Amino acid sequence: MDFDAIVIGSGMSGGMAAKELTERGLKVLVLERGRNIERGKKEDQTDWMQPWDLPNGGNVPEDELAADYPVQGQCYALSSATKHLFVKDSEHPYKTPEGKPFSWIRGYHLGGRSIMWGRQTYRLSQMDFEANARDGIGSDWPIRYDDIAPWYSHVENFIGVSGSREGLPQLPDGDFLPPFALNDGELAFKAAVESRFPGRKVIPGRAANLSEARPHHQELGRAPCKVRSLCERGCMFGAYHSSLNSSLPAAERTGNLTVITDAIVHSIVYDPASGKATGVQVVDAKTKAGSTYKAKVIFCCASTIGTAQILLNSASEAMPRGLANGSDMVGRNLMDHLYQMLTVATFDNLPDTYYFGRRPTGFYIPRYRNLNGNDEPFLRGYGFQGGFSRKGGASAALAQAGIGEELKARARELGPWTLFLAGFGEVLPNPENRVTLDKSETDQWGIPLVNISCAFGENERKMTETVQADGRAMAEAAGGTVTASISGGSPPGLGIHEMGTACMGKDPGKSVLNKWNQTHEVPNLFITDGAAMASSGCQNPSLTYMALSARAADTAASMLSEGVL
Amino acid sequence: MLLAGAGAALSACDAIGLADEDSPFRYSAEDMALITALADRIVPKGDSVGALDAGVPAAFEGLMANWASEETRAQMAGVLAALGALGGGFAALPAGEQSRLLADYDAAALAPAPQGEEELFSPPSAKDADYQRFKQIIVLLFYVSEPALTHELAYTHMPGRWDPSIPVTPETRPEGGAGSF
Ligand SMILES: Cc1cc2nc3c(=O)[nH]c(=O)nc-3n(C[C@H](O)[C@H](O)[C@H](O)COP(=O)(O)OP(=O)(O)OC[C@H]3O[C@@H](n4cnc5c(N)ncnc54)[C@H](O)[C@@H]3O)c2cc1C
């Protein structure tokens, strides 16, 4: 069977592309390399587990962790209740140069990492889309904020994003559901930070969780968030956005969707006569049998590194360097966010109150550095995610020596307000940070392994210092005592915001994609995952991938109907 | 419906409580008596629930069978040998004597021993890291159990709402959940 469109990958961007294409009447085939999983099926989604149901109290067996999850185990979300949602590193190897680690955190199954994501949802701003042009770095984005703004609204409205309207130019407001309000610790922190540091704001974290389910959410079987904060295990209520909860069901109800799982796209087939891609070659993950699927349009949404792998592996006589890689930019400019820049502080000057429920987000401090030009020793900026909580229980019991009733009494006591502050910094595009195909080794499906060579540079090092100094200053200004300040240890990739390997740009000689996410060289090939990003901003990027996917799908559908493709 | 059904369907060998049937690892009766005494002294029942109500000794054995590496098992064996020798045979001593000896041992073993940068989510480094880990496992096993989360701490699986500010009363208990060993 031939399709109008093939979407490679069913994760955050592929799910959205499939929804938008099917809703425009296109017959769409989604090819997903991982297995099928279902919302609400107890083996696939473990949000039903009470703490005492968790195998080994939530801990992955030590030998298994070391053998199968040495990289994935670095991700905070890996536990005995979620390990089936992460790849086994032992089965899905990749290479990095000696002394240059890169943590590639992945989930191969229907829905990709949209199942486990942290749901923090922020727009990029005009400043971000202008950054490369202003600084003369990387590829100038071929779009500006106004081009994407309506698509941000479109996606936000569909997925449901809780948040507050703040009127900040560096973090544009969206079409929000009610925010999850700040608790008393956070309100006091907000007051202290905003009065002591003009220009800084502490706002409720914007999250793709339904604080309220509107009729169009309910139509897809989605219910309001139950405030459990078990989201990375899946949600039987469909209360957070994932491909399983929203985009794929929306695509499915059009009657235009076909999904094939366990279908690993090996390469995209290019026809030099027409100058177009004609289809894709697939290896069955279980039987390893090969097959070919054809379509008029192809959307590559296999995630930043997966997409680079497919393009490079699609080299042909006509395009020896890889498909759509005349610019030699495929695989280059790999970025992530600076991550694991942590400040922890305790407070004894805050109201003796508590909160009820486990809100699926915390607070956010939008970027405040270099807003009006460059007046720091580094380019670009950073934001913070954080939250205040009051601990007790096991951690209080273990904080000092003592056994018996004394230990139990300590555990029962509500601990002091504790601040957790985590910086996320922008990383500059650097063509030397790149993904290539290994020349000697293939995986068990005959696909060359990727080689990932990526390191942070001087700009990132300078930024990290300021992030940590700012974290401490804000905690102390609010009356806190810093108990931990940790930075610098995390390898690129662990921010799980990898992007940039097929950047958008105005110049076909220096970029892979045009302003519609269409490859400069192969007009019916669109790339709408993180690979498309020309710069990284410091905001969590998935909303932008989805907005680009929806926008490109709209364009592709129009081009098809106009006979342009 | 899903909640109840799914919870009930979880097989006992997957749960934290018991060693997998196909795991050869088991403690001897003597070791289990020691582990039971230690767990009971560390988290006694008092006037609510303690380690024995939560099945911590069997859960500890289960964890060693299903989760621990050889290295961890050896580490725990060393701790058990040291603790078992206290007072010339810890398990046979009267409870009061056990508590006194263990409290002294605990205080000496957990004397702070800062080792550069601290782990963010772990207790401060102590003189006897092996004992510290043993105690941590016993305590975490207790506080992740249903009896502890329903009697000693608070846990609501399905809060259903977010209330950003509630008053603290004498009945207020911190929210509990899972932790890492
Ligand atoms: C724990 C965690 C927390 C996160 N928190 C946030 C957050 O708070 N906010 C945020 O914005 N982002 C967050 N992210 C990142 C977010 O998940 C990713 O940005 C997003 O999922 C990327 O979308 P994607 O479509 O590019 O890739 P994915 O969602 O990973 O989907 C790619 C899909 O393609 C499939 N695939 C790959 N190769 C092939 C192939 N050759 N053939 C067929 N199929 C293929 C994969 O199996 C996968 O299903 C988080 C991620 C994790 C893991």
Short mmCIF file of C-alpha atoms in Angstrom, two decimals, chain A residues 40-42 47-63 179-184 186 225-228 230 233 236-237 342 344 352-359 390-395 397-405 407-415 417 420 484-487, chain B residues 2-3 6-7 9-10 14-16 41-50 63 66-70 72 99 102-103 106-107 110 117-118 120-121 123-124 131 133 135-136 139-140 142-146 149-150 152-153 155-166 168 172-175 177-181:
data_model
loop_
_atom_site.label_atom_id
_atom_site.label_comp_id
_atom_site.label_asym_id
_atom_site.label_seq_id
_atom_site.Cartn_x
_atom_site.Cartn_y
_atom_site.Cartn_z
CA GLY A 40 -3.50 2.02 30.89
CA LYS A 41 -2.04 -1.43 30.24
CA LYS A 42 -0.46 -2.45 33.51
CA ASP A 47 1.33 4.61 37.57
CA TRP A 48 -1.00 2.23 39.40
CA MET A 49 1.85 1.03 41.62
CA GLN A 50 1.77 2.19 45.20
CA PRO A 51 5.25 2.84 46.67
CA TRP A 52 5.17 -0.58 48.32
CA ASP A 53 4.34 -2.24 44.99
CA LEU A 54 7.52 -0.98 43.36
CA PRO A 55 9.89 -3.85 42.62
CA ASN A 56 12.88 -3.52 44.97
CA GLY A 57 11.43 -0.34 46.36
CA GLY A 58 11.92 1.33 42.98
CA ASN A 59 15.55 0.28 42.52
CA VAL A 60 16.83 -1.53 39.43
CA PRO A 61 18.90 -4.62 40.40
CA GLU A 62 22.52 -3.58 40.68
CA ASP A 63 23.97 -6.06 38.18
CA PRO A 179 -1.31 27.29 36.74
CA PHE A 180 -0.36 25.00 39.61
CA ALA A 181 0.08 27.70 42.22
CA LEU A 182 3.31 28.31 44.12
CA ASN A 183 3.42 27.02 47.70
CA ASP A 184 4.22 29.26 50.68
CA GLU A 186 7.98 29.53 46.89
CA CYS A 225 -4.49 15.82 36.42
CA LYS A 226 -4.85 13.91 39.69
CA VAL A 227 -1.75 15.62 41.11
CA ARG A 228 0.16 12.38 41.68
CA LEU A 230 3.98 9.78 38.75
CA ARG A 233 5.40 5.97 34.54
CA MET A 236 -4.11 6.13 33.11
CA PHE A 237 -6.04 9.41 33.07
CA LEU A 342 22.19 22.48 41.37
CA VAL A 344 20.03 23.15 47.57
CA ASP A 352 5.06 26.91 59.14
CA THR A 353 2.63 25.63 56.54
CA TYR A 354 2.50 22.62 54.26
CA TYR A 355 0.83 21.67 50.99
CA PHE A 356 -1.33 18.82 49.76
CA GLY A 357 -0.83 16.88 46.56
CA ARG A 358 2.18 16.21 44.37
CA ARG A 359 2.03 18.96 41.78
CA ARG A 390 9.30 20.03 53.30
CA LYS A 391 10.94 16.70 53.85
CA GLY A 392 10.80 14.18 56.63
CA GLY A 393 10.45 10.41 56.59
CA ALA A 394 13.42 8.23 55.66
CA SER A 395 15.76 11.08 54.69
CA ALA A 397 15.60 9.46 59.85
CA LEU A 398 18.94 8.90 58.18
CA ALA A 399 20.28 12.44 58.39
CA GLN A 400 21.98 11.74 61.72
CA ALA A 401 22.86 8.86 64.01
CA GLY A 402 20.24 7.31 66.27
CA ILE A 403 17.95 4.29 66.37
CA GLY A 404 14.60 3.31 67.78
CA GLU A 405 11.94 5.77 68.93
CA LEU A 407 14.71 7.78 64.76
CA LYS A 408 10.98 7.35 64.26
CA ALA A 409 10.20 10.65 65.93
CA ARG A 410 12.62 12.45 63.64
CA ALA A 411 11.02 10.85 60.59
CA ARG A 412 7.52 11.96 61.67
CA GLU A 413 8.56 15.58 61.98
CA LEU A 414 7.94 17.94 59.11
CA GLY A 415 11.38 19.14 58.07
CA TRP A 417 11.46 24.24 53.85
CA PHE A 420 15.98 22.82 45.04
CA ALA A 484 24.78 21.79 48.39
CA SER A 485 26.05 23.53 45.27
CA ILE A 486 26.92 21.05 42.57
CA SER A 487 27.88 21.72 38.99
CA LEU B 2 -7.76 -0.86 37.28
CA LEU B 3 -6.04 0.14 40.50
CA ALA B 6 -3.62 -4.33 38.91
CA GLY B 7 -2.42 -4.16 42.50
CA ALA B 9 -2.28 -9.03 40.11
CA LEU B 10 1.27 -8.10 41.07
CA ASP B 14 7.93 -9.21 41.89
CA ALA B 15 7.08 -7.29 45.00
CA ILE B 16 9.67 -5.86 47.30
CA ARG B 41 15.83 -2.34 67.32
CA ILE B 42 16.35 0.19 64.52
CA VAL B 43 12.63 0.69 63.86
CA PRO B 44 10.69 -0.69 66.84
CA LYS B 45 6.92 -0.96 66.95
CA GLY B 46 6.44 1.40 69.89
CA ASP B 47 2.81 2.44 70.03
CA SER B 48 2.30 2.32 66.24
CA VAL B 49 4.05 0.13 63.66
CA GLY B 50 7.65 -0.98 63.29
CA LEU B 63 16.34 -7.38 48.26
CA ASN B 66 16.59 -9.89 43.74
CA TRP B 67 18.47 -6.60 43.71
CA ALA B 68 21.90 -6.80 45.31
CA SER B 69 25.13 -7.54 43.48
CA GLU B 70 27.62 -10.05 44.88
CA THR B 72 26.66 -5.69 48.07
CA SER B 99 19.30 -1.38 71.91
CA LEU B 102 23.41 -0.94 68.80
CA ALA B 103 22.88 2.72 69.70
CA ASP B 106 25.46 3.37 65.47
CA ALA B 107 26.76 6.60 66.99
CA LEU B 110 27.93 7.24 61.74
CA GLU B 117 31.87 16.69 47.59
CA GLU B 118 28.76 15.17 49.16
CA LEU B 120 23.14 15.26 46.85
CA PHE B 121 20.47 12.81 47.89
CA PRO B 123 23.08 11.13 54.02
CA PRO B 124 26.41 12.74 54.93
CA TYR B 131 27.05 -0.02 58.29
CA ARG B 133 24.34 1.47 53.91
CA LYS B 135 20.95 0.90 58.11
CA GLN B 136 19.82 2.92 55.13
CA VAL B 139 15.11 2.27 57.16
CA LEU B 140 14.11 2.76 53.52
CA PHE B 142 10.37 0.36 56.40
CA TYR B 143 9.37 3.80 55.10
CA VAL B 144 8.33 2.52 51.67
CA SER B 145 6.01 -0.05 53.26
CA GLU B 146 2.27 0.28 53.51
CA LEU B 149 3.17 5.15 54.86
CA THR B 150 -0.28 4.81 56.39
CA GLU B 152 3.95 6.88 60.50
CA LEU B 153 3.99 9.17 57.47
CA TYR B 155 0.87 9.03 51.49
CA THR B 156 -2.08 9.59 49.20
CA HIS B 157 -1.73 7.79 45.90
CA MET B 158 -4.37 9.92 44.23
CA PRO B 159 -4.44 13.38 45.83
CA GLY B 160 -6.84 14.63 43.14
CA ARG B 161 -6.10 18.27 43.91
CA TRP B 162 -3.23 20.63 44.60
CA ASP B 163 -3.55 22.75 47.71
CA PRO B 164 -0.50 25.03 47.86
CA SER B 165 -1.00 25.99 51.51
CA ILE B 166 -2.46 24.02 54.39
CA VAL B 168 0.37 22.44 60.06
CA THR B 172 0.51 16.63 60.19
CA ARG B 173 2.96 14.05 58.87
CA PRO B 174 5.46 14.48 56.05
CA GLU B 175 4.58 12.89 52.74
CA GLY B 177 7.39 7.68 49.01
CA ALA B 178 10.14 5.61 47.45
CA GLY B 179 13.87 6.32 47.79
CA SER B 180 17.11 4.93 46.39
CA PHE B 181 19.37 2.55 48.26
#
